[in-house]
Amino acid sequence: MEILKKLFEEHFQVAAEKVQPLQGQLSASGRNIIRLAAGKQTAIGILYGVREENVAFLSFSRHFRKHGLPVPEIYGEALDEGAYLEEDLGDTTLFEFLSKNRAGETLAPEVIEAYRKVVAILPRFQVEAGRDVDYSVCYPRGSFDRQSIAWDLNYFKYYFLRLAAIPFSEQALEDDFGKLTDFLLTARSDYFLYRDFQSRNVMLREGKPYFVDYQGGRKGALQYDIASLLFDAKADLPPSVRELLLNHYLDALESFVDLDRKAFLDHYYAYVYVRILQALGAYGFRGFYERKTHFLQSVPYALKNLRWLLHNTKLPIELPTLMDAFRSMLASEKLLSIASEAQNLQVRIYSFSFHRELPKDDSGNGGGFVFDGRSLANPGRQEEFKELTGKDAPVREYLNQQESVHQFLASVFTLVDAAVSNYQQRGFKNLMVSFGCTGGQHRSVFLAEQLAKRLRGKGGLDVEVHHVELEKMGR
């Protein structure tokens, strides 16, 4: 953290007054993302130990800015310490904007317009900036080649199919993988492939899109990135919107290349499939293998996309074993149970310290209830409780003896119960409840645990608890 403060002071000529971790608890990234501020001056600091990936991001960022593309300015770097400082693009991702401005399948016009702006810029990354980008810095591969494709397909096979108990013939599936790979590689592939071109990696500031997280970029085919965006699982874009945006992208692309639309579309859906398989492999690894079950919430959306593809598209090549695996996935009781669980209301409960920032809402809904527990008796002021937390029996017993605590919880339960009932009736998927106190160690932790205990007794809810300060302390 000190190196980020140093980079901030060197750039702005003023010491950072506030340091706020931004990395969400539900993220799959290993990077630590921190906002630093002094008055109106703000910046985003990154701490990450993979030097090659940092080098790729910094090199690509400077290259894209030379081409006038909307990416963050790099303010400073300390590669030996795994740190760099970049422009603060705000807090609104395209995914969050989409989530707040939709009613089921109906997207607000401003959402469609934001997506149109995004797809219109994509060819500038792929073609214009891709002509003279330094591909030698790419990590882990310089191109989306046979090895890269094999990694993605095997990721899907071993971490999704195997762990979801989907039956398949190993050799027959490998034969299909070989045919799919050969076909993918017949597409022209001397463009910049962004790799993670999805709604969570586009920031919106004053209505204008800015782009981040392209450190996995490499040389590849044009179809991959637009497939990533339009079939981004939890974004759940309606098919009519996907078609509209695909045509808008192709219109923009024609300004940069001689485009044969039929040839493009012949390869397009093959790249859609391989991108979905890569995503399912990631969900399986995080969800089935690492048991971070919130990653499995994206599986039903990916299966919905696969169902649509099976019913509405046909590839120029036959892949019978892979298609049979897809049909088995769509009929799998295990995967259907995940889909059923995904319909549950997700309730995330946080404890935090008011000396820090409020927890960030990763669902894109802007947060929920925030309850202030500082009016209650503070166990932290008593020597016997200082090293304990709100999860320890002596602290629980102390707080349970306070009438004010029971009155406080009764009011909380009334409000939250009413919200839960209303959210379930309206089909909402996320509710966030946060409890703050002075240090985030005793009262807020106790209150969060009490609410979680109550809600876990109700049906149709998935309840997660995150103790922000305790997690920082490794407790």
Coordinates of C-alpha atoms in Angstrom, one line a residue:
M1 CA 0.0 0.0 0.0
E2 CA 2.9 2.4 0.8
I3 CA 4.2 2.2 -2.8
L4 CA 0.8 3.2 -4.1
K5 CA 0.7 6.2 -1.8
K6 CA 4.2 7.1 -3.0
L7 CA 3.1 6.9 -6.7
F8 CA 0.1 9.0 -5.9
E9 CA 2.1 11.7 -4.2
E10 CA 4.7 11.8 -7.0
H11 CA 2.0 12.3 -9.6
F12 CA -0.3 14.7 -7.8
Q13 CA 2.3 16.4 -5.6
V14 CA 0.0 15.9 -2.6
A15 CA -0.3 13.0 -0.1
A16 CA -3.2 10.6 -0.3
E17 CA -5.8 11.4 2.4
K18 CA -8.1 8.4 1.8
V19 CA -7.4 4.8 0.7
Q20 CA -10.3 2.6 -0.2
P21 CA -10.1 -1.0 -1.3
L22 CA -12.5 -1.6 -4.2
Q23 CA -11.9 -5.3 -5.0
G24 CA -15.3 -6.9 -4.5
Q25 CA -15.6 -10.0 -2.4
L26 CA -17.2 -11.9 -5.3
S27 CA -14.5 -11.2 -7.8
A28 CA -12.5 -13.9 -9.6
S29 CA -9.5 -11.5 -10.1
G30 CA -6.4 -11.8 -8.0
R31 CA -5.6 -8.1 -8.3
N32 CA -6.0 -5.8 -5.4
I33 CA -7.8 -2.6 -6.6
I34 CA -7.6 0.5 -4.4
R35 CA -8.9 4.0 -4.8
L36 CA -6.6 6.8 -3.4
A37 CA -7.9 10.3 -3.0
A38 CA -6.8 13.8 -1.8
G39 CA -9.5 16.4 -2.1
K40 CA -10.8 16.1 -5.7
Q41 CA -7.8 14.3 -6.9
T42 CA -8.4 10.5 -7.2
A43 CA -6.6 7.6 -8.8
I44 CA -6.9 3.8 -8.9
G45 CA -4.0 1.8 -7.6
I46 CA -3.3 -1.9 -8.6
L47 CA -1.3 -4.4 -6.6
Y48 CA -0.7 -7.6 -8.4
G49 CA 2.3 -10.0 -8.3
V50 CA 2.3 -11.3 -11.9
R51 CA 4.9 -9.0 -13.6
E52 CA 4.2 -10.2 -17.1
E53 CA 0.6 -9.4 -16.9
N54 CA 1.3 -6.0 -15.5
V55 CA 3.7 -5.2 -18.3
A56 CA 1.1 -6.2 -20.9
F57 CA -1.5 -4.0 -19.3
L58 CA 0.8 -1.0 -19.1
S59 CA 2.1 -1.4 -22.6
F60 CA -1.3 -1.9 -24.1
S61 CA -2.7 1.1 -22.2
R62 CA 0.0 3.5 -23.5
H63 CA -0.4 2.1 -27.0
F64 CA -4.2 2.5 -27.0
R65 CA -4.0 6.1 -25.7
K66 CA -1.7 7.0 -28.6
H67 CA -4.5 5.8 -30.9
G68 CA -6.9 8.0 -29.0
L69 CA -8.8 5.1 -27.5
P70 CA -10.7 5.6 -24.2
V71 CA -8.6 3.7 -21.7
P72 CA -7.2 4.8 -18.4
E73 CA -4.1 7.0 -18.3
I74 CA -1.2 5.5 -16.5
Y75 CA 0.0 7.8 -13.7
G76 CA 3.0 5.8 -12.4
E77 CA 4.4 2.3 -12.0
A78 CA 6.6 0.3 -9.8
L79 CA 6.9 -3.1 -11.5
D80 CA 9.4 -4.5 -9.1
E81 CA 6.8 -4.0 -6.3
G82 CA 3.9 -5.2 -8.5
A83 CA 2.2 -1.8 -8.4
Y84 CA 0.9 0.8 -10.7
L85 CA -1.4 3.9 -10.6
E86 CA -4.0 4.7 -13.2
E87 CA -6.8 7.2 -14.0
D88 CA -10.0 6.8 -11.9
L89 CA -12.9 6.1 -14.3
G90 CA -15.6 6.0 -11.6
D91 CA -17.8 3.2 -10.3
T92 CA -20.3 2.5 -13.0
T93 CA -19.7 -0.5 -15.2
L94 CA -21.8 -1.3 -18.3
F95 CA -23.1 -4.3 -16.4
E96 CA -24.3 -2.2 -13.5
F97 CA -25.9 0.3 -15.9
L98 CA -27.7 -2.6 -17.7
S99 CA -28.9 -4.1 -14.4
K100 CA -30.4 -0.8 -13.2
N101 CA -32.1 0.0 -16.5
R102 CA -33.9 -3.2 -17.5
A103 CA -37.3 -4.8 -16.8
G104 CA -36.8 -8.5 -17.6
E105 CA -36.2 -8.7 -21.4
T106 CA -36.9 -5.0 -21.9
L107 CA -33.8 -2.8 -21.9
A108 CA -34.1 1.0 -21.6
P109 CA -33.1 2.9 -24.7
E110 CA -30.1 4.4 -23.0
V111 CA -28.7 0.9 -22.4
I112 CA -29.0 0.0 -26.1
E113 CA -27.3 3.3 -26.9
A114 CA -24.4 2.5 -24.5
Y115 CA -23.9 -0.9 -26.1
R116 CA -24.0 0.7 -29.6
K117 CA -21.2 3.0 -28.6
V118 CA -19.2 0.1 -27.2
V119 CA -19.5 -2.1 -30.2
A120 CA -18.7 0.8 -32.5
I121 CA -15.4 1.3 -30.8
L122 CA -14.4 -2.3 -30.8
P123 CA -13.0 -2.4 -34.3
R124 CA -10.6 0.4 -33.4
F125 CA -9.0 -1.8 -30.8
Q126 CA -9.0 -4.8 -33.1
V127 CA -7.9 -3.3 -36.4
E128 CA -6.6 0.2 -36.0
A129 CA -4.6 -0.3 -32.8
G130 CA -4.0 -3.9 -33.6
R131 CA -1.9 -3.1 -36.6
D132 CA 1.1 -1.8 -34.6
V133 CA 0.6 -3.1 -31.1
D134 CA 3.6 -4.8 -29.5
Y135 CA 2.5 -8.5 -29.4
S136 CA 5.8 -9.5 -27.7
V137 CA 4.4 -8.4 -24.3
C138 CA 1.3 -10.6 -24.5
Y139 CA 0.8 -13.0 -21.6
P140 CA 0.5 -15.9 -21.4
R141 CA 0.4 -16.4 -25.2
G142 CA 1.1 -14.1 -28.1
S143 CA -1.9 -15.3 -30.1
F144 CA -5.2 -17.2 -29.7
D145 CA -3.6 -20.2 -31.3
R146 CA -4.0 -24.0 -31.1
Q147 CA -2.5 -24.1 -27.6
S148 CA -4.7 -21.3 -26.3
I149 CA -7.8 -23.0 -27.7
A150 CA -6.7 -26.4 -26.2
W151 CA -6.4 -24.7 -22.7
D152 CA -9.9 -23.3 -22.9
L153 CA -11.5 -26.6 -24.2
N154 CA -9.7 -28.7 -21.6
Y155 CA -10.7 -26.2 -18.9
F156 CA -14.3 -26.8 -19.8
K157 CA -13.9 -30.6 -20.0
Y158 CA -12.1 -31.2 -16.7
Y159 CA -13.6 -28.4 -14.5
F160 CA -17.1 -28.3 -15.9
L161 CA -18.1 -31.5 -17.6
R162 CA -16.2 -33.8 -15.2
L163 CA -17.3 -32.0 -12.0
A164 CA -20.9 -31.6 -13.2
A165 CA -20.9 -35.4 -13.8
I166 CA -21.8 -35.1 -17.5
P167 CA -21.0 -38.4 -19.3
F168 CA -18.9 -38.3 -22.5
S169 CA -16.5 -40.4 -24.5
E170 CA -13.0 -39.0 -23.9
Q171 CA -11.6 -39.8 -27.4
A172 CA -14.8 -38.8 -29.3
L173 CA -14.9 -35.5 -27.5
E174 CA -11.2 -34.9 -28.2
D175 CA -11.9 -35.6 -31.9
D176 CA -14.6 -33.0 -31.9
F177 CA -12.3 -30.5 -30.1
G178 CA -9.7 -31.1 -32.8
K179 CA -12.3 -30.4 -35.6
L180 CA -13.6 -27.3 -33.8
T181 CA -10.0 -26.0 -33.3
D182 CA -9.1 -26.6 -37.0
F183 CA -12.2 -24.7 -38.0
L184 CA -11.6 -21.8 -35.7
L185 CA -8.1 -21.4 -37.0
T186 CA -9.3 -21.0 -40.6
A187 CA -10.6 -17.5 -39.6
R188 CA -8.2 -14.7 -40.3
S189 CA -6.5 -14.0 -37.0
D190 CA -4.1 -11.1 -37.4
Y191 CA -6.1 -8.6 -35.3
F192 CA -5.9 -7.6 -31.6
L193 CA -8.1 -9.9 -29.5
Y194 CA -9.1 -8.1 -26.3
R195 CA -10.0 -11.5 -24.7
D196 CA -12.2 -10.3 -21.8
F197 CA -14.4 -7.9 -23.8
Q198 CA -17.5 -8.0 -21.5
S199 CA -19.9 -5.7 -19.7
R200 CA -18.0 -5.7 -16.4
N201 CA -14.8 -4.5 -18.2
V202 CA -16.5 -1.4 -19.7
M203 CA -16.8 1.7 -17.5
L204 CA -19.3 4.5 -18.2
R205 CA -18.4 8.0 -17.3
E206 CA -20.8 10.9 -18.3
G207 CA -22.3 8.5 -20.8
K208 CA -19.0 7.7 -22.5
P209 CA -17.5 4.1 -22.5
Y210 CA -14.0 3.5 -21.2
F211 CA -12.3 0.2 -21.4
V212 CA -10.2 -1.8 -18.8
D213 CA -8.9 -5.3 -18.2
Y214 CA -7.3 -6.1 -21.6
Q215 CA -4.1 -7.4 -20.1
G216 CA -4.9 -10.9 -21.5
G217 CA -5.0 -9.5 -25.0
R218 CA -3.2 -11.2 -27.9
K219 CA -3.4 -11.7 -31.7
G220 CA -6.6 -13.4 -32.8
A221 CA -9.8 -13.4 -34.9
L222 CA -12.4 -10.6 -34.9
Q223 CA -15.3 -12.8 -34.0
Y224 CA -14.1 -13.7 -30.5
D225 CA -14.6 -10.3 -28.7
I226 CA -18.0 -9.5 -30.1
A227 CA -19.1 -13.0 -29.1
S228 CA -17.8 -12.4 -25.6
L229 CA -19.8 -9.2 -25.2
L230 CA -23.1 -10.3 -26.8
F231 CA -23.1 -13.7 -25.1
D232 CA -21.8 -12.4 -21.7
A233 CA -23.8 -14.8 -19.5
K234 CA -25.2 -12.7 -16.6
A235 CA -25.8 -9.7 -18.9
D236 CA -28.5 -12.0 -20.5
L237 CA -29.1 -9.9 -23.6
P238 CA -32.3 -10.7 -25.5
P239 CA -31.6 -12.4 -28.9
S240 CA -33.1 -9.5 -30.7
V241 CA -30.7 -7.1 -29.0
R242 CA -27.8 -9.3 -29.8
E243 CA -28.7 -9.3 -33.5
L244 CA -29.1 -5.5 -33.5
L245 CA -25.7 -5.0 -31.9
L246 CA -24.0 -7.6 -34.1
N247 CA -25.2 -5.8 -37.2
H248 CA -24.1 -2.4 -35.7
Y249 CA -20.7 -3.9 -35.0
L250 CA -20.4 -5.2 -38.6
D251 CA -21.4 -1.8 -40.0
A252 CA -18.6 -0.2 -37.9
L253 CA -16.1 -2.9 -38.9
E254 CA -16.7 -2.3 -42.6
S255 CA -14.9 1.1 -42.2
F256 CA -11.7 -0.8 -41.3
V257 CA -11.6 -4.0 -43.3
D258 CA -13.1 -5.5 -46.5
L259 CA -15.8 -7.5 -44.9
D260 CA -17.5 -10.7 -46.2
R261 CA -20.4 -10.9 -43.8
K262 CA -21.3 -14.5 -44.7
A263 CA -17.7 -15.7 -44.1
F264 CA -17.6 -13.7 -40.8
L265 CA -20.9 -15.3 -39.6
D266 CA -19.7 -18.8 -40.6
H267 CA -17.0 -18.5 -38.0
Y268 CA -18.9 -16.3 -35.5
Y269 CA -21.0 -18.9 -33.8
A270 CA -18.1 -21.3 -33.5
Y271 CA -16.4 -18.5 -31.5
V272 CA -19.5 -18.0 -29.5
Y273 CA -19.4 -21.7 -28.5
V274 CA -15.7 -21.6 -27.6
R275 CA -16.2 -18.4 -25.5
I276 CA -19.1 -20.0 -23.6
L277 CA -17.0 -23.1 -23.0
Q278 CA -14.2 -21.0 -21.6
A279 CA -16.7 -19.2 -19.3
L280 CA -18.2 -22.5 -18.1
G281 CA -14.8 -23.9 -17.3
A282 CA -14.1 -20.8 -15.2
Y283 CA -17.5 -21.2 -13.4
G284 CA -16.8 -24.8 -12.8
F285 CA -13.3 -24.2 -11.4
R286 CA -14.4 -21.5 -9.1
G287 CA -17.8 -23.0 -8.2
F288 CA -17.4 -26.8 -8.2
Y289 CA -13.6 -27.1 -7.5
E290 CA -12.9 -24.1 -5.2
R291 CA -16.5 -24.2 -3.8
K292 CA -17.1 -20.5 -4.3
T293 CA -20.7 -21.2 -5.1
H294 CA -21.7 -17.7 -6.1
F295 CA -19.8 -18.3 -9.4
L296 CA -22.3 -21.1 -10.2
Q297 CA -25.0 -18.4 -10.4
S298 CA -23.9 -17.7 -14.0
V299 CA -24.3 -21.3 -15.1
P300 CA -28.1 -21.1 -15.8
Y301 CA -27.5 -18.0 -18.1
A302 CA -24.7 -19.9 -20.0
L303 CA -27.1 -22.9 -20.4
K304 CA -29.8 -20.6 -21.7
N305 CA -27.4 -19.3 -24.3
L306 CA -26.4 -22.9 -25.3
R307 CA -30.1 -23.8 -25.6
W308 CA -30.7 -20.9 -27.9
L309 CA -27.6 -21.8 -30.0
L310 CA -28.7 -25.4 -30.4
H311 CA -32.2 -24.3 -31.6
N312 CA -31.2 -21.4 -33.8
T313 CA -27.8 -21.9 -35.3
K314 CA -25.9 -24.6 -37.3
L315 CA -22.1 -24.8 -37.6
P316 CA -20.5 -25.6 -40.9
I317 CA -18.8 -28.6 -39.2
E318 CA -20.3 -31.6 -37.4
L319 CA -19.5 -32.0 -33.7
P320 CA -21.8 -34.8 -32.6
T321 CA -20.1 -35.7 -29.2
L322 CA -19.9 -32.1 -28.1
M323 CA -23.5 -31.4 -29.1
D324 CA -24.6 -34.5 -27.2
A325 CA -22.7 -33.2 -24.1
F326 CA -24.6 -29.9 -24.5
R327 CA -27.9 -31.7 -24.6
S328 CA -26.9 -33.8 -21.5
M329 CA -26.0 -30.5 -19.7
L330 CA -29.4 -29.1 -20.5
A331 CA -31.1 -32.2 -19.1
S332 CA -28.8 -32.6 -16.0
E333 CA -30.6 -32.7 -12.7
K334 CA -27.5 -31.4 -11.0
L335 CA -27.4 -28.3 -13.3
L336 CA -31.1 -27.9 -13.2
S337 CA -30.9 -27.6 -9.4
I338 CA -28.3 -24.9 -9.8
A339 CA -30.8 -23.1 -12.1
S340 CA -33.5 -23.5 -9.5
E341 CA -31.1 -22.1 -6.8
A342 CA -30.3 -19.2 -9.1
Q343 CA -33.9 -18.1 -8.9
N344 CA -33.5 -17.6 -5.1
L345 CA -33.1 -14.1 -3.7
Q346 CA -29.4 -13.6 -3.0
V347 CA -29.0 -11.8 0.4
R348 CA -25.5 -10.5 1.1
I349 CA -24.9 -9.3 4.7
Y350 CA -21.8 -7.3 5.5
S351 CA -20.2 -6.0 8.7
F352 CA -17.8 -3.0 8.4
S353 CA -16.1 -0.1 10.1
F354 CA -17.4 3.4 9.7
H355 CA -13.7 4.5 9.8
R356 CA -13.5 2.8 6.4
E357 CA -15.7 3.0 3.3
L358 CA -19.1 1.3 3.0
P359 CA -19.0 -2.1 1.3
K360 CA -19.4 -2.0 -2.4
D361 CA -22.4 -3.7 -4.0
D362 CA -21.1 -6.2 -6.6
S363 CA -24.6 -7.0 -7.9
G364 CA -24.9 -3.7 -9.7
N365 CA -28.0 -2.6 -7.8
G366 CA -26.4 0.3 -5.8
G367 CA -26.5 -1.2 -2.3
G368 CA -29.4 -1.7 0.2
F369 CA -29.9 -1.3 3.9
V370 CA -27.1 0.2 6.0
F371 CA -27.6 0.0 9.8
D372 CA -25.5 2.0 12.3
G373 CA -24.8 -0.1 15.4
R374 CA -22.7 2.6 17.2
S375 CA -25.6 3.5 19.4
L376 CA -25.3 0.1 21.2
A377 CA -23.0 -0.7 24.1
N378 CA -19.5 -1.3 22.7
P379 CA -17.7 -4.5 23.9
G380 CA -14.5 -3.2 22.4
R381 CA -14.2 -0.7 25.3
Q382 CA -13.8 -3.5 27.8
E383 CA -10.4 -5.1 28.1
E384 CA -11.7 -8.7 28.3
F385 CA -13.3 -8.4 24.9
K386 CA -10.7 -6.3 22.9
E387 CA -9.1 -9.3 21.2
L388 CA -12.4 -11.1 20.6
T389 CA -15.0 -10.6 17.9
G390 CA -18.8 -10.6 17.6
K391 CA -18.6 -14.3 16.7
D392 CA -17.0 -15.3 20.0
A393 CA -19.3 -16.6 22.8
P394 CA -18.3 -14.0 25.5
V395 CA -19.1 -11.1 23.2
R396 CA -22.4 -12.7 22.1
E397 CA -23.4 -13.2 25.7
Y398 CA -22.6 -9.6 26.6
L399 CA -24.6 -8.2 23.7
N400 CA -27.5 -10.5 24.3
Q401 CA -27.8 -9.1 27.8
Q402 CA -28.4 -5.6 26.4
E403 CA -32.1 -4.7 26.0
S404 CA -31.2 -2.1 23.5
V405 CA -29.6 -4.7 21.2
H406 CA -32.8 -6.7 21.1
Q407 CA -34.8 -3.6 20.3
F408 CA -32.4 -2.7 17.6
L409 CA -32.6 -6.2 16.0
A410 CA -36.4 -6.3 16.3
S411 CA -36.5 -3.1 14.2
V412 CA -34.0 -4.5 11.7
F413 CA -35.9 -7.8 11.3
T414 CA -39.1 -5.9 10.7
L415 CA -37.6 -3.8 7.9
V416 CA -35.6 -6.6 6.3
D417 CA -38.4 -9.2 6.5
A418 CA -40.7 -6.8 4.7
A419 CA -38.1 -6.1 2.0
V420 CA -37.4 -9.8 1.5
S421 CA -41.1 -10.6 1.0
N422 CA -41.5 -7.7 -1.4
Y423 CA -38.4 -8.6 -3.4
Q424 CA -39.4 -12.2 -3.7
Q425 CA -42.9 -11.3 -5.0
R426 CA -41.4 -9.0 -7.6
G427 CA -38.7 -11.4 -8.7
F428 CA -35.7 -9.4 -7.6
K429 CA -32.5 -11.3 -7.3
N430 CA -30.3 -9.3 -4.9
L431 CA -30.6 -7.6 -1.5
M432 CA -27.6 -6.2 0.4
V433 CA -27.7 -5.4 4.2
S434 CA -24.7 -3.8 5.9
F435 CA -24.1 -3.3 9.6
G436 CA -21.5 -0.7 10.6
C437 CA -19.8 0.1 14.0
T438 CA -16.7 1.9 15.1
G439 CA -14.1 -0.9 14.4
G440 CA -16.1 -3.5 12.5
Q441 CA -15.1 -6.2 15.0
H442 CA -17.8 -6.6 17.6
R443 CA -21.2 -5.1 17.3
S444 CA -21.5 -5.0 13.5
V445 CA -20.2 -8.6 13.3
F446 CA -22.7 -9.8 16.0
L447 CA -25.6 -8.0 14.2
A448 CA -24.7 -9.4 10.8
E449 CA -24.6 -13.0 12.2
Q450 CA -27.9 -12.6 14.0
L451 CA -29.7 -11.5 10.8
A452 CA -28.0 -14.3 8.8
K453 CA -29.2 -16.8 11.3
R454 CA -32.8 -15.5 11.0
L455 CA -32.8 -15.4 7.2
R456 CA -31.3 -18.9 6.8
G457 CA -34.4 -20.3 8.3
K458 CA -36.5 -18.9 5.4
G459 CA -37.1 -20.5 2.0
G460 CA -36.1 -19.2 -1.3
L461 CA -33.0 -17.3 0.0
D462 CA -29.3 -17.7 -0.5
V463 CA -27.5 -15.9 2.3
E464 CA -23.9 -14.9 2.3
V465 CA -22.1 -13.1 5.2
H466 CA -18.9 -11.0 4.7
H467 CA -17.1 -9.5 7.7
V468 CA -15.0 -6.9 5.9
E469 CA -12.6 -6.0 8.8
L470 CA -12.3 -9.6 10.1
E471 CA -11.4 -10.8 6.6
K472 CA -8.6 -8.2 6.4
M473 CA -7.3 -9.6 9.7
G474 CA -7.6 -13.1 8.4
R475 CA -10.2 -14.0 11.0

